Amino acid sequence: MEAVGGELYHNRMIGMLEAIWGEGFLSPGGPDEVARLVANTDFAGKSVLDIGCGAGGIDIALVRNHGAGYVCGIDVEDTVLAHARELIGQAGLTPRIGCLKVAPGPLPFPPAVFDIVFSKDSIVHIPDKHALMAEAFRVLKPGGRFVASDWLIGHDGTPSPQMAEYIAAEGLDFGMASPGRYREAMAAAGFDEIEVISRNGWYRQAARAELERLKGPVGDAAVQIVGRDFVDENIGIWSRMIPVLDTGEHCPTHLKALKPG
């Protein structure tokens, strides 16, 4: 994959991922995986910061399906934010969801302002996990929750040749870390009740179904939006991803923690 106009998540990329995962979704599982991620966390009426809000579908689900009081979605690229704002407006949820462009680095919020810091498959783009967790801890109110999923690597050593080939095919600025490094970063920030839950078994099967859909009607429909070359490129990415899911080196994971009250 190549950036377009300096953006990794350009309109062709958004169109491709929405064809696979649904309108407003740039990562696997759609509203069902959001529901699994937020299970056992009360979002009703809560103020939520969504780090890497993407194309808007997740934040709409947090409000519609899980009762979030207000969601502040942040991202670093204009195209996804414009797409998110359009979908949020169409849903009539502009009063309850805001989308803010931020620069990489410290979060632009004062301490202790959010009940929940949330992210779905976006913090893979932030290489410094210790700084990330320290910032999430800082902006949470005492008793607040960190709830996220991310794409992890199974170890902190040099990626295998298969993994390196897959990451190169993605062409994204992946800053993958191991489950152990995430746990260490959360603990160092001061979090308690830390949970690191592998989703590799689920996604091994889901990715195979996605690949078959890309090779069939979903891919054919996506050709009309993004072109045959882009669909074929994504078929190549999925074909490289499945072997490293099978070895466990690529391990999608749920991450949860509590800021002590």
mmCIF file of N, CA, C and O in Angstrom, residues 3-67:
data_model
loop_
_atom_site.group_PDB
_atom_site.id
_atom_site.type_symbol
_atom_site.label_atom_id
_atom_site.label_comp_id
_atom_site.label_asym_id
_atom_site.label_seq_id
_atom_site.Cartn_x
_atom_site.Cartn_y
_atom_site.Cartn_z
ATOM 1 N N ALA A 3 0.842 5.649 0.492
ATOM 2 C CA ALA A 3 0.098 6.827 0.921
ATOM 3 C C ALA A 3 -0.344 7.626 -0.309
ATOM 4 O O ALA A 3 0.324 7.631 -1.345
ATOM 5 N N VAL A 4 -1.463 8.303 -0.178
ATOM 6 C CA VAL A 4 -1.974 9.187 -1.228
ATOM 7 C C VAL A 4 -2.152 10.558 -0.611
ATOM 8 O O VAL A 4 -2.861 10.717 0.380
ATOM 9 N N GLY A 5 -1.469 11.554 -1.176
ATOM 10 C CA GLY A 5 -1.540 12.891 -0.614
ATOM 11 C C GLY A 5 -1.040 12.941 0.818
ATOM 12 O O GLY A 5 -1.514 13.759 1.614
ATOM 13 N N GLY A 6 -0.093 12.043 1.152
ATOM 14 C CA GLY A 6 0.461 12.003 2.500
ATOM 15 C C GLY A 6 -0.396 11.257 3.507
ATOM 16 O O GLY A 6 -0.034 11.188 4.691
ATOM 17 N N GLU A 7 -1.525 10.679 3.069
ATOM 18 C CA GLU A 7 -2.434 9.990 3.987
ATOM 19 C C GLU A 7 -2.456 8.494 3.693
ATOM 20 O O GLU A 7 -2.572 8.072 2.539
ATOM 21 N N LEU A 8 -2.377 7.698 4.765
ATOM 22 C CA LEU A 8 -2.444 6.248 4.615
ATOM 23 C C LEU A 8 -3.873 5.781 4.385
ATOM 24 O O LEU A 8 -4.123 4.818 3.651
ATOM 25 N N TYR A 9 -4.835 6.450 5.056
ATOM 26 C CA TYR A 9 -6.237 6.059 4.936
ATOM 27 C C TYR A 9 -6.950 7.052 4.018
ATOM 28 O O TYR A 9 -7.715 7.902 4.442
ATOM 29 N N HIS A 10 -6.654 6.910 2.724
ATOM 30 C CA HIS A 10 -7.236 7.749 1.683
ATOM 31 C C HIS A 10 -8.571 7.152 1.248
ATOM 32 O O HIS A 10 -8.996 6.095 1.756
ATOM 33 N N ASN A 11 -9.227 7.801 0.303
ATOM 34 C CA ASN A 11 -10.592 7.378 -0.056
ATOM 35 C C ASN A 11 -10.641 5.964 -0.625
ATOM 36 O O ASN A 11 -11.591 5.218 -0.349
ATOM 37 N N ARG A 12 -9.634 5.563 -1.413
ATOM 38 C CA ARG A 12 -9.639 4.193 -1.941
ATOM 39 C C ARG A 12 -9.494 3.184 -0.812
ATOM 40 O O ARG A 12 -10.161 2.144 -0.805
ATOM 41 N N MET A 13 -8.616 3.491 0.152
ATOM 42 C CA MET A 13 -8.428 2.579 1.286
ATOM 43 C C MET A 13 -9.711 2.480 2.110
ATOM 44 O O MET A 13 -10.133 1.373 2.498
ATOM 45 N N ILE A 14 -10.331 3.621 2.378
ATOM 46 C CA ILE A 14 -11.585 3.607 3.137
ATOM 47 C C ILE A 14 -12.637 2.780 2.398
ATOM 48 O O ILE A 14 -13.319 1.939 3.000
ATOM 49 N N GLY A 15 -12.766 2.995 1.095
ATOM 50 C CA GLY A 15 -13.748 2.244 0.317
ATOM 51 C C GLY A 15 -13.476 0.755 0.325
ATOM 52 O O GLY A 15 -14.415 -0.062 0.419
ATOM 53 N N MET A 16 -12.208 0.371 0.257
ATOM 54 C CA MET A 16 -11.842 -1.046 0.266
ATOM 55 C C MET A 16 -12.202 -1.682 1.601
ATOM 56 O O MET A 16 -12.815 -2.756 1.659
ATOM 57 N N LEU A 17 -11.814 -1.031 2.699
ATOM 58 C CA LEU A 17 -12.051 -1.609 4.020
ATOM 59 C C LEU A 17 -13.537 -1.626 4.372
ATOM 60 O O LEU A 17 -14.014 -2.567 5.013
ATOM 61 N N GLU A 18 -14.273 -0.600 3.961
ATOM 62 C CA GLU A 18 -15.721 -0.607 4.196
ATOM 63 C C GLU A 18 -16.399 -1.740 3.427
ATOM 64 O O GLU A 18 -17.379 -2.316 3.912
ATOM 65 N N ALA A 19 -15.895 -2.055 2.236
ATOM 66 C CA ALA A 19 -16.464 -3.163 1.472
ATOM 67 C C ALA A 19 -16.315 -4.481 2.219
ATOM 68 O O ALA A 19 -17.180 -5.363 2.151
ATOM 69 N N ILE A 20 -15.226 -4.617 2.972
ATOM 70 C CA ILE A 20 -14.970 -5.856 3.717
ATOM 71 C C ILE A 20 -15.697 -5.853 5.058
ATOM 72 O O ILE A 20 -16.291 -6.862 5.466
ATOM 73 N N TRP A 21 -15.673 -4.716 5.778
ATOM 74 C CA TRP A 21 -16.081 -4.693 7.181
ATOM 75 C C TRP A 21 -17.341 -3.877 7.468
ATOM 76 O O TRP A 21 -17.826 -3.864 8.600
ATOM 77 N N GLY A 22 -17.870 -3.152 6.481
ATOM 78 C CA GLY A 22 -19.105 -2.411 6.681
ATOM 79 C C GLY A 22 -18.895 -0.907 6.731
ATOM 80 O O GLY A 22 -17.800 -0.418 7.007
ATOM 81 N N GLU A 23 -19.954 -0.169 6.468
ATOM 82 C CA GLU A 23 -19.872 1.279 6.388
ATOM 83 C C GLU A 23 -19.341 1.878 7.694
ATOM 84 O O GLU A 23 -19.861 1.602 8.776
ATOM 85 N N GLY A 24 -18.296 2.684 7.564
ATOM 86 C CA GLY A 24 -17.724 3.358 8.718
ATOM 87 C C GLY A 24 -16.716 2.538 9.500
ATOM 88 O O GLY A 24 -16.169 3.032 10.486
ATOM 89 N N PHE A 25 -16.425 1.304 9.059
ATOM 90 C CA PHE A 25 -15.514 0.427 9.802
ATOM 91 C C PHE A 25 -14.239 0.175 8.991
ATOM 92 O O PHE A 25 -14.303 -0.228 7.834
ATOM 93 N N LEU A 26 -13.098 0.380 9.657
ATOM 94 C CA LEU A 26 -11.799 0.174 9.026
ATOM 95 C C LEU A 26 -11.019 -0.957 9.671
ATOM 96 O O LEU A 26 -9.827 -1.107 9.424
ATOM 97 N N SER A 27 -11.676 -1.745 10.515
ATOM 98 C CA SER A 27 -11.030 -2.881 11.159
ATOM 99 C C SER A 27 -12.050 -3.991 11.361
ATOM 100 O O SER A 27 -13.261 -3.753 11.256
ATOM 101 N N PRO A 28 -11.602 -5.201 11.651
ATOM 102 C CA PRO A 28 -12.476 -6.377 11.562
ATOM 103 C C PRO A 28 -13.618 -6.414 12.567
ATOM 104 O O PRO A 28 -13.518 -5.886 13.676
ATOM 105 N N GLY A 29 -14.692 -7.065 12.147
ATOM 106 C CA GLY A 29 -15.738 -7.478 13.070
ATOM 107 C C GLY A 29 -16.961 -6.600 13.153
ATOM 108 O O GLY A 29 -17.994 -7.020 13.674
ATOM 109 N N GLY A 30 -16.871 -5.356 12.673
ATOM 110 C CA GLY A 30 -18.034 -4.476 12.688
ATOM 111 C C GLY A 30 -18.619 -4.293 14.079
ATOM 112 O O GLY A 30 -17.920 -4.439 15.093
ATOM 113 N N PRO A 31 -19.918 -3.992 14.153
ATOM 114 C CA PRO A 31 -20.547 -3.747 15.463
ATOM 115 C C PRO A 31 -20.479 -4.940 16.404
ATOM 116 O O PRO A 31 -20.439 -4.751 17.627
ATOM 117 N N ASP A 32 -20.441 -6.160 15.869
ATOM 118 C CA ASP A 32 -20.395 -7.339 16.742
ATOM 119 C C ASP A 32 -19.085 -7.406 17.524
ATOM 120 O O ASP A 32 -19.081 -7.737 18.716
ATOM 121 N N GLU A 33 -17.964 -7.087 16.868
ATOM 122 C CA GLU A 33 -16.692 -7.120 17.575
ATOM 123 C C GLU A 33 -16.577 -5.940 18.547
ATOM 124 O O GLU A 33 -15.977 -6.083 19.623
ATOM 125 N N VAL A 34 -17.163 -4.794 18.197
ATOM 126 C CA VAL A 34 -17.225 -3.688 19.153
ATOM 127 C C VAL A 34 -17.962 -4.151 20.415
ATOM 128 O O VAL A 34 -17.528 -3.902 21.539
ATOM 129 N N ALA A 35 -19.088 -4.851 20.219
ATOM 130 C CA ALA A 35 -19.871 -5.331 21.371
ATOM 131 C C ALA A 35 -19.071 -6.297 22.226
ATOM 132 O O ALA A 35 -19.132 -6.253 23.467
ATOM 133 N N ARG A 36 -18.301 -7.187 21.583
ATOM 134 C CA ARG A 36 -17.472 -8.123 22.356
ATOM 135 C C ARG A 36 -16.389 -7.383 23.130
ATOM 136 O O ARG A 36 -16.073 -7.734 24.272
ATOM 137 N N LEU A 37 -15.817 -6.354 22.504
ATOM 138 C CA LEU A 37 -14.759 -5.593 23.152
ATOM 139 C C LEU A 37 -15.273 -4.838 24.376
ATOM 140 O O LEU A 37 -14.598 -4.796 25.410
ATOM 141 N N VAL A 38 -16.446 -4.246 24.276
ATOM 142 C CA VAL A 38 -16.940 -3.396 25.372
ATOM 143 C C VAL A 38 -17.739 -4.175 26.411
ATOM 144 O O VAL A 38 -18.171 -3.599 27.412
ATOM 145 N N ALA A 39 -17.936 -5.470 26.181
ATOM 146 C CA ALA A 39 -18.701 -6.279 27.129
ATOM 147 C C ALA A 39 -18.124 -6.135 28.535
ATOM 148 O O ALA A 39 -16.913 -6.078 28.735
ATOM 149 N N ASN A 40 -19.020 -6.039 29.506
ATOM 150 C CA ASN A 40 -18.671 -5.925 30.928
ATOM 151 C C ASN A 40 -18.102 -4.554 31.311
ATOM 152 O O ASN A 40 -17.599 -4.388 32.426
ATOM 153 N N THR A 41 -18.169 -3.591 30.397
ATOM 154 C CA THR A 41 -17.822 -2.205 30.718
ATOM 155 C C THR A 41 -19.053 -1.348 30.470
ATOM 156 O O THR A 41 -19.632 -1.403 29.388
ATOM 157 N N ASP A 42 -19.456 -0.571 31.449
ATOM 158 C CA ASP A 42 -20.654 0.257 31.351
ATOM 159 C C ASP A 42 -20.321 1.562 30.636
ATOM 160 O O ASP A 42 -19.624 2.417 31.178
ATOM 161 N N PHE A 43 -20.828 1.713 29.424
ATOM 162 C CA PHE A 43 -20.629 2.935 28.650
ATOM 163 C C PHE A 43 -21.795 3.917 28.805
ATOM 164 O O PHE A 43 -21.701 5.046 28.331
ATOM 165 N N ALA A 44 -22.861 3.520 29.446
ATOM 166 C CA ALA A 44 -24.087 4.320 29.489
ATOM 167 C C ALA A 44 -23.827 5.683 30.124
ATOM 168 O O ALA A 44 -23.403 5.777 31.281
ATOM 169 N N GLY A 45 -24.052 6.734 29.352
ATOM 170 C CA GLY A 45 -23.908 8.093 29.835
ATOM 171 C C GLY A 45 -22.485 8.558 30.037
ATOM 172 O O GLY A 45 -22.254 9.673 30.518
ATOM 173 N N LYS A 46 -21.505 7.748 29.666
ATOM 174 C CA LYS A 46 -20.110 8.054 29.969
ATOM 175 C C LYS A 46 -19.479 8.948 28.879
ATOM 176 O O LYS A 46 -19.872 8.902 27.708
ATOM 177 N N SER A 47 -18.479 9.719 29.294
ATOM 178 C CA SER A 47 -17.669 10.489 28.349
ATOM 179 C C SER A 47 -16.529 9.594 27.878
ATOM 180 O O SER A 47 -15.815 8.997 28.689
ATOM 181 N N VAL A 48 -16.370 9.508 26.555
ATOM 182 C CA VAL A 48 -15.445 8.542 25.958
ATOM 183 C C VAL A 48 -14.478 9.271 25.024
ATOM 184 O O VAL A 48 -14.905 10.067 24.177
ATOM 185 N N LEU A 49 -13.208 8.983 25.154
ATOM 186 C CA LEU A 49 -12.203 9.400 24.176
ATOM 187 C C LEU A 49 -11.886 8.198 23.306
ATOM 188 O O LEU A 49 -11.496 7.148 23.818
ATOM 189 N N ASP A 50 -12.053 8.336 21.989
ATOM 190 C CA ASP A 50 -11.723 7.264 21.053
ATOM 191 C C ASP A 50 -10.449 7.654 20.312
ATOM 192 O O ASP A 50 -10.463 8.559 19.465
ATOM 193 N N ILE A 51 -9.363 6.962 20.621
ATOM 194 C CA ILE A 51 -8.076 7.238 19.982
ATOM 195 C C ILE A 51 -8.026 6.513 18.641
ATOM 196 O O ILE A 51 -8.072 5.285 18.590
ATOM 197 N N GLY A 52 -7.935 7.275 17.546
ATOM 198 C CA GLY A 52 -7.932 6.693 16.209
ATOM 199 C C GLY A 52 -9.325 6.320 15.771
ATOM 200 O O GLY A 52 -9.602 5.170 15.435
ATOM 201 N N CYS A 53 -10.213 7.305 15.743
ATOM 202 C CA CYS A 53 -11.642 7.019 15.519
ATOM 203 C C CYS A 53 -11.947 6.566 14.102
ATOM 204 O O CYS A 53 -12.999 5.981 13.848
ATOM 205 N N GLY A 54 -11.041 6.838 13.152
ATOM 206 C CA GLY A 54 -11.260 6.349 11.802
ATOM 207 C C GLY A 54 -12.487 6.916 11.136
ATOM 208 O O GLY A 54 -12.802 8.105 11.257
ATOM 209 N N ALA A 55 -13.249 6.053 10.459
ATOM 210 C CA ALA A 55 -14.315 6.483 9.555
ATOM 211 C C ALA A 55 -15.675 6.651 10.214
ATOM 212 O O ALA A 55 -16.668 6.855 9.530
ATOM 213 N N GLY A 56 -15.759 6.523 11.544
ATOM 214 C CA GLY A 56 -16.973 6.908 12.250
ATOM 215 C C GLY A 56 -17.908 5.809 12.693
ATOM 216 O O GLY A 56 -18.730 6.026 13.585
ATOM 217 N N GLY A 57 -17.809 4.624 12.106
ATOM 218 C CA GLY A 57 -18.760 3.564 12.431
ATOM 219 C C GLY A 57 -18.688 3.114 13.874
ATOM 220 O O GLY A 57 -19.713 2.814 14.504
ATOM 221 N N ILE A 58 -17.488 3.078 14.419
ATOM 222 C CA ILE A 58 -17.318 2.608 15.800
ATOM 223 C C ILE A 58 -17.958 3.577 16.782
ATOM 224 O O ILE A 58 -18.668 3.168 17.711
ATOM 225 N N ASP A 59 -17.733 4.876 16.585
ATOM 226 C CA ASP A 59 -18.288 5.852 17.513
ATOM 227 C C ASP A 59 -19.813 5.887 17.449
ATOM 228 O O ASP A 59 -20.486 6.060 18.469
ATOM 229 N N ILE A 60 -20.359 5.703 16.263
ATOM 230 C CA ILE A 60 -21.813 5.601 16.130
ATOM 231 C C ILE A 60 -22.321 4.398 16.918
ATOM 232 O O ILE A 60 -23.321 4.481 17.638
ATOM 233 N N ALA A 61 -21.610 3.264 16.824
ATOM 234 C CA ALA A 61 -22.009 2.063 17.567
ATOM 235 C C ALA A 61 -21.910 2.288 19.075
ATOM 236 O O ALA A 61 -22.772 1.823 19.838
ATOM 237 N N LEU A 62 -20.878 2.992 19.533
ATOM 238 C CA LEU A 62 -20.729 3.242 20.967
ATOM 239 C C LEU A 62 -21.904 4.037 21.526
ATOM 240 O O LEU A 62 -22.348 3.797 22.652
ATOM 241 N N VAL A 63 -22.428 4.972 20.734
ATOM 242 C CA VAL A 63 -23.572 5.778 21.184
ATOM 243 C C VAL A 63 -24.879 5.018 21.001
ATOM 244 O O VAL A 63 -25.667 4.868 21.935
ATOM 245 N N ARG A 64 -25.106 4.505 19.793
ATOM 246 C CA ARG A 64 -26.397 3.853 19.489
ATOM 247 C C ARG A 64 -26.594 2.556 20.258
ATOM 248 O O ARG A 64 -27.669 2.286 20.795
ATOM 249 N N ASN A 65 -25.560 1.732 20.279
ATOM 250 C CA ASN A 65 -25.707 0.372 20.803
ATOM 251 C C ASN A 65 -25.313 0.243 22.263
ATOM 252 O O ASN A 65 -25.741 -0.700 22.934
ATOM 253 N N HIS A 66 -24.478 1.173 22.753
ATOM 254 C CA HIS A 66 -23.931 1.011 24.098
ATOM 255 C C HIS A 66 -24.160 2.228 24.987
ATOM 256 O O HIS A 66 -23.678 2.248 26.119
ATOM 257 N N GLY A 67 -24.875 3.222 24.476
ATOM 258 C CA GLY A 67 -25.367 4.308 25.314
ATOM 259 C C GLY A 67 -24.350 5.331 25.760
ATOM 260 O O GLY A 67 -24.603 6.068 26.725
#
